[in-house]
Amino acid sequence: MAISEPLAVSISNRFSSRKSLEKPHSVVQFLKQLGFSDDHIRSSVQSRPQILFSDVDKTLKPKLHFFLDLGLTGPELGKLVSTHSHVLLDSLERTLKPSVDIIKNTLVNDKNNQDLIRVLQRTYRGWVFSKPVSRLKCNIAFLESCGIVGPQLSYLLKKQPQLFFISETSVRDLVSRVLDMGFSVDSRMLVHAVNAVCSISGETFSRKIELFRNFGFSEEECMDMVRRAPGLLMVSEGKLKLGIDFFLKEVKLGRNALVSYPICLMFSMEKRVVPRYRVLRVIMSKGLLQKEPSLSYLLTISEVEFLGKFIFRFPDDAKEILEIYKGDLLDS
């Protein structure tokens, strides 16, 4: 493995008392045997040079085999260590194992530790291991006290792993903001609201509310939509604008209908909303349906159901309708 000259000089100066290169050589060879690439090793050493002087058998091997036993492959482990190299210096018994055990016990139906591995890979700056285990415990206890338990807690951990490692005060403040928006601790939507608010800045939240206001929605109507569909906060402003414009102007929905069914703004306009609506207009104009289905039904049924109920059930017109459905309808 080639290490840049500046890095080599820096390491040499820092560990000038270490005369032998035997230990660094054995460390590099061991990491390569596990599947670490040269880039993985270089990044790890650049961040934590002392890794090169660690004892392979006593320090590195137990920790790395702990991760391998969780199901990480060699290259995956190399990527994890290269971005969170301090894990090789943390205590296995006091830090790594306790944190991983808590996460494993929180995740629900995690086959082969796949969700666990994703959580470990996604945490900002390796917070799973760099923050006290007590912080993880306190945040879980607080979220559970808010009614976020079992599958919901598991969902939130997978979506926002960093939330579990920030200060308890910050978590309480975030949940408080969500409750101020009108959510309650006994609402099944609370966890989705926490996920959404955790995903955006206050500035982004304000811009999206202002976007709705520009279309004539009142402040209360805006918050009502967010309470019904917290995921709206994570939809891009461009997509929201396109969707609101389409439903109000082309579909001729009233604003109250959008307030009642805001989830329609979360579907893909190009892949679902526009194609399905154009198909509906065609079959209604041909008199193929006696009663027009609700918009919520039209948009929420599966692709297989939609094709069967709105295209293939009309064999004489199916080819034409299918061409309309698959066409470049958004720009037509």
Coordinates of C-alpha atoms in Angstrom, one line a residue:
M1 CA 0.0 0.0 0.0
A2 CA 1.4 3.4 -1.0
I3 CA 1.1 6.2 1.6
S4 CA 1.6 9.7 0.5
E5 CA 4.9 11.3 1.5
P6 CA 3.3 14.0 3.7
L7 CA 1.3 11.4 5.6
A8 CA 4.3 9.2 6.0
V9 CA 6.4 12.1 7.4
S10 CA 3.5 13.0 9.7
I11 CA 3.2 9.5 11.0
S12 CA 7.0 9.1 11.4
N13 CA 7.3 12.3 13.4
R14 CA 4.3 11.4 15.6
F15 CA 5.6 7.9 16.4
S16 CA 9.3 8.6 16.2
S17 CA 9.9 6.3 19.1
R18 CA 8.6 3.3 17.2
K19 CA 11.7 2.1 15.3
S20 CA 10.3 -1.1 13.8
L21 CA 8.0 -1.3 10.8
E22 CA 7.1 -4.8 11.6
K23 CA 3.8 -3.9 13.4
P24 CA 2.6 -1.5 10.7
H25 CA 3.4 -4.1 8.0
S26 CA 1.4 -6.8 9.9
V27 CA -1.5 -4.4 10.4
V28 CA -1.7 -3.6 6.7
Q29 CA -1.4 -7.3 5.7
F30 CA -4.2 -8.2 8.2
L31 CA -6.6 -5.5 6.9
K32 CA -5.9 -6.6 3.3
Q33 CA -6.6 -10.2 4.2
L34 CA -10.0 -9.1 5.5
G35 CA -10.9 -7.4 2.2
F36 CA -9.8 -3.8 2.9
S37 CA -8.8 -2.0 -0.3
D38 CA -5.7 0.3 -0.4
D39 CA -8.0 3.3 -0.2
H40 CA -9.8 1.9 2.8
I41 CA -6.5 1.4 4.6
R42 CA -5.1 4.8 3.5
S43 CA -8.2 6.7 4.8
S44 CA -8.2 4.8 8.1
V45 CA -4.5 5.5 8.7
Q46 CA -4.8 9.1 7.7
S47 CA -7.6 9.6 10.2
R48 CA -6.1 7.5 13.0
P49 CA -2.3 6.9 12.4
Q50 CA -2.0 4.9 15.6
I51 CA -3.9 2.1 14.0
L52 CA -0.7 1.1 12.3
F53 CA 0.9 0.4 15.7
S54 CA -2.1 -1.6 17.1
D55 CA -1.7 -5.2 18.2
V56 CA -3.4 -7.3 15.5
D57 CA -4.3 -10.2 17.7
K58 CA -5.2 -8.3 20.9
T59 CA -6.8 -5.1 19.5
L60 CA -7.8 -5.3 15.9
K61 CA -8.8 -8.9 15.3
P62 CA -11.5 -9.1 18.1
K63 CA -13.1 -5.9 17.0
L64 CA -13.1 -6.6 13.3
H65 CA -14.3 -10.2 13.7
F66 CA -17.1 -8.8 15.9
F67 CA -18.3 -6.8 12.9
L68 CA -17.8 -9.6 10.4
D69 CA -19.9 -11.9 12.7
L70 CA -22.7 -9.3 12.4
G71 CA -22.8 -10.0 8.6
L72 CA -20.6 -7.3 7.2
T73 CA -18.4 -8.4 4.3
G74 CA -14.8 -7.5 4.1
P75 CA -15.2 -4.6 1.6
E76 CA -18.3 -3.3 3.6
L77 CA -16.2 -3.4 6.8
G78 CA -13.4 -1.6 5.0
K79 CA -15.7 1.2 4.0
L80 CA -17.1 1.4 7.5
V81 CA -13.7 1.6 9.2
S82 CA -12.3 4.0 6.6
T83 CA -15.1 6.5 7.4
H84 CA -15.3 5.7 11.1
S85 CA -11.8 4.6 11.9
H86 CA -12.1 5.4 15.6
V87 CA -14.0 2.1 16.0
L88 CA -10.7 0.3 15.9
L89 CA -9.6 2.3 19.0
D90 CA -12.9 2.1 21.0
S91 CA -13.4 -0.5 23.7
L92 CA -15.1 -3.7 22.4
E93 CA -16.7 -4.6 25.7
R94 CA -17.6 -1.1 27.0
T95 CA -18.6 0.7 23.7
L96 CA -19.0 -1.4 20.6
K97 CA -20.9 -4.4 21.9
P98 CA -23.3 -2.5 24.2
S99 CA -24.3 0.0 21.5
V100 CA -24.8 -2.8 18.9
D101 CA -26.8 -4.9 21.3
I102 CA -29.2 -2.0 22.1
I103 CA -29.7 -1.3 18.4
K104 CA -30.3 -5.0 17.6
N105 CA -32.9 -5.1 20.4
T106 CA -34.6 -2.0 19.0
L107 CA -34.9 -3.2 15.4
V108 CA -37.9 -5.4 14.6
N109 CA -37.8 -8.4 12.2
D110 CA -34.2 -7.6 11.2
K111 CA -33.3 -10.7 9.1
N112 CA -29.6 -11.3 8.8
N113 CA -28.8 -8.0 10.5
Q114 CA -29.4 -6.1 7.3
D115 CA -31.1 -3.2 9.0
L116 CA -28.5 -3.1 11.7
I117 CA -25.7 -2.9 9.2
R118 CA -27.5 0.0 7.4
V119 CA -27.8 1.8 10.7
L120 CA -24.1 1.4 11.4
Q121 CA -23.2 2.6 7.9
R122 CA -25.5 5.6 8.0
T123 CA -24.8 7.2 11.3
Y124 CA -23.1 10.6 11.0
R125 CA -19.4 10.4 11.9
G126 CA -19.9 7.0 13.5
W127 CA -22.0 8.3 16.3
V128 CA -23.1 4.8 17.2
F129 CA -19.7 4.4 18.7
S130 CA -18.5 7.9 19.4
K131 CA -21.4 8.9 21.7
P132 CA -22.0 7.4 25.2
V133 CA -24.2 4.3 25.4
S134 CA -26.2 6.2 28.1
R135 CA -27.3 8.7 25.5
L136 CA -28.7 6.0 23.2
K137 CA -30.6 4.5 26.2
C138 CA -32.0 7.9 27.3
N139 CA -33.2 8.8 23.9
I140 CA -34.9 5.5 23.3
A141 CA -36.6 5.8 26.7
F142 CA -37.8 9.3 25.9
L143 CA -39.2 8.3 22.5
E144 CA -41.0 5.3 24.1
S145 CA -42.5 7.6 26.6
C146 CA -44.0 9.6 23.7
G147 CA -45.7 6.5 22.4
I148 CA -43.1 5.7 19.8
V149 CA -42.5 2.0 20.5
G150 CA -42.0 -1.4 18.8
P151 CA -42.2 -1.2 15.0
Q152 CA -42.5 2.6 15.1
L153 CA -39.3 3.0 17.1
S154 CA -37.6 0.5 14.7
Y155 CA -38.8 2.5 11.7
L156 CA -37.5 5.7 13.2
L157 CA -34.1 4.2 14.0
K158 CA -33.8 3.0 10.4
K159 CA -34.9 6.4 9.0
Q160 CA -33.1 8.7 11.3
P161 CA -30.3 6.9 13.2
Q162 CA -28.5 10.1 14.1
L163 CA -31.6 11.2 16.1
F164 CA -30.8 8.5 18.7
F165 CA -27.3 9.8 19.3
I166 CA -27.8 13.6 19.6
S167 CA -28.3 15.1 23.1
E168 CA -31.6 14.2 24.9
T169 CA -32.3 18.0 25.1
S170 CA -32.2 18.2 21.3
V171 CA -34.5 15.2 20.9
R172 CA -37.0 16.7 23.4
D173 CA -36.9 20.0 21.5
L174 CA -37.5 18.3 18.2
V175 CA -40.5 16.3 19.6
S176 CA -41.8 19.5 21.2
R177 CA -41.8 21.3 17.9
V178 CA -43.8 18.4 16.4
L179 CA -46.3 18.5 19.2
D180 CA -46.7 22.2 18.7
M181 CA -47.7 21.5 15.1
G182 CA -50.8 19.7 16.4
F183 CA -49.6 16.1 16.7
S184 CA -50.3 14.1 19.8
V185 CA -48.4 11.4 21.5
D186 CA -51.2 8.9 20.9
S187 CA -51.3 9.6 17.1
R188 CA -49.9 7.0 14.8
M189 CA -48.6 9.9 12.6
L190 CA -46.3 11.2 15.3
V191 CA -43.4 9.0 14.3
H192 CA -43.8 10.1 10.7
A193 CA -43.9 13.8 11.8
V194 CA -40.7 13.3 13.8
N195 CA -39.0 11.7 10.8
A196 CA -40.1 14.5 8.5
V197 CA -39.1 17.4 10.9
C198 CA -35.8 15.7 11.5
S199 CA -35.1 15.6 7.8
I200 CA -35.5 19.3 7.0
S201 CA -34.3 22.7 8.4
G202 CA -36.6 25.3 9.9
E203 CA -36.0 27.4 6.8
T204 CA -37.1 24.7 4.5
F205 CA -40.3 24.1 6.6
S206 CA -41.1 27.8 6.3
R207 CA -40.6 27.9 2.6
K208 CA -42.9 24.9 2.0
I209 CA -45.7 26.4 4.1
E210 CA -45.3 29.7 2.2
L211 CA -45.6 27.7 -1.1
F212 CA -49.0 26.4 0.0
R213 CA -50.0 29.9 1.2
N214 CA -49.2 31.2 -2.3
F215 CA -51.8 28.9 -3.7
G216 CA -54.4 30.3 -1.4
F217 CA -54.3 27.8 1.5
S218 CA -54.7 29.2 4.9
E219 CA -52.2 28.6 7.7
E220 CA -54.6 26.2 9.4
E221 CA -55.2 24.4 6.1
C222 CA -51.4 24.0 5.6
M223 CA -51.0 22.5 9.0
D224 CA -54.0 20.3 8.5
M225 CA -52.3 18.8 5.4
V226 CA -49.1 18.3 7.2
R227 CA -50.9 16.5 10.1
R228 CA -52.6 14.2 7.6
A229 CA -49.4 13.6 5.6
P230 CA -46.2 14.6 7.4
G231 CA -44.2 13.2 4.5
L232 CA -45.2 16.4 2.5
L233 CA -42.4 18.2 4.3
M234 CA -39.9 15.9 2.6
V235 CA -41.3 16.4 -0.9
S236 CA -39.3 18.8 -3.0
E237 CA -40.7 22.3 -3.5
G238 CA -40.7 21.8 -7.3
K239 CA -42.7 18.6 -7.1
L240 CA -45.2 20.2 -4.7
K241 CA -45.7 23.2 -6.9
L242 CA -46.2 21.0 -10.0
G243 CA -48.7 18.8 -8.1
I244 CA -50.7 21.5 -6.6
D245 CA -50.9 23.3 -9.9
F246 CA -52.0 20.1 -11.7
F247 CA -54.7 19.1 -9.2
L248 CA -56.2 22.6 -8.9
K249 CA -56.0 23.6 -12.6
E250 CA -56.3 20.4 -14.7
V251 CA -58.2 18.1 -12.3
K252 CA -60.2 21.0 -11.0
L253 CA -60.0 19.9 -7.4
G254 CA -61.0 22.3 -4.8
R255 CA -58.5 23.3 -2.2
N256 CA -60.6 21.6 0.5
A257 CA -60.2 18.3 -1.5
L258 CA -56.4 18.6 -1.4
V259 CA -56.6 19.4 2.3
S260 CA -58.6 16.2 2.9
Y261 CA -56.3 14.1 0.7
P262 CA -52.8 15.7 0.7
I263 CA -51.1 12.3 0.2
C264 CA -51.9 12.7 -3.6
L265 CA -49.1 15.3 -3.7
M266 CA -46.6 12.7 -2.6
F267 CA -47.1 10.3 -5.6
S268 CA -44.9 10.6 -8.7
M269 CA -46.5 13.0 -11.1
E270 CA -44.8 11.5 -14.2
K271 CA -45.1 7.8 -13.3
R272 CA -48.5 7.7 -11.5
V273 CA -50.6 10.8 -11.2
V274 CA -50.7 12.1 -14.7
P275 CA -50.8 8.8 -16.6
R276 CA -53.6 7.4 -14.4
Y277 CA -55.6 10.6 -14.6
R278 CA -55.4 10.8 -18.4
V279 CA -56.5 7.1 -18.6
L280 CA -59.5 8.0 -16.4
R281 CA -60.5 10.9 -18.6
V282 CA -60.3 8.7 -21.7
I283 CA -62.4 5.8 -20.4
M284 CA -65.0 8.3 -18.9
S285 CA -65.2 10.1 -22.2
K286 CA -65.9 6.8 -24.0
G287 CA -68.6 5.9 -21.5
L288 CA -66.8 2.8 -20.4
L289 CA -67.5 3.5 -16.7
Q290 CA -70.8 4.4 -15.3
K291 CA -69.4 5.9 -12.1
E292 CA -66.2 7.8 -11.7
P293 CA -63.9 6.3 -9.0
S294 CA -62.5 8.5 -6.3
L295 CA -59.1 10.1 -6.8
S296 CA -57.8 8.4 -3.7
Y297 CA -58.7 5.0 -5.1
L298 CA -57.3 5.8 -8.5
L299 CA -53.9 6.7 -7.1
T300 CA -53.5 4.2 -4.3
I301 CA -54.3 0.9 -6.0
S302 CA -51.3 -1.2 -7.2
E303 CA -50.1 -1.1 -10.7
V304 CA -51.5 -4.6 -11.4
E305 CA -54.9 -3.6 -10.1
F306 CA -54.9 -0.4 -12.1
L307 CA -54.1 -2.2 -15.3
G308 CA -56.7 -4.8 -14.7
K309 CA -59.5 -2.4 -13.6
F310 CA -58.9 0.5 -16.0
I311 CA -57.3 -0.9 -19.1
F312 CA -57.4 -4.6 -19.7
R313 CA -61.1 -4.9 -18.7
F314 CA -61.9 -3.0 -21.9
P315 CA -60.4 -5.4 -24.6
D316 CA -61.7 -3.4 -27.5
D317 CA -60.0 -0.2 -26.3
A318 CA -57.2 -1.7 -24.3
K319 CA -54.5 -1.1 -26.9
E320 CA -55.4 2.6 -27.4
I321 CA -55.7 3.2 -23.6
L322 CA -52.4 1.4 -22.9
E323 CA -50.6 3.7 -25.5
I324 CA -52.0 6.7 -23.7
Y325 CA -51.0 5.3 -20.4
K326 CA -47.4 4.7 -21.5
G327 CA -47.0 7.9 -23.5
D328 CA -45.0 11.0 -22.7
L329 CA -48.1 12.5 -21.2
L330 CA -46.6 15.1 -19.0
D331 CA -45.3 17.0 -21.9
S332 CA -48.2 16.3 -24.3

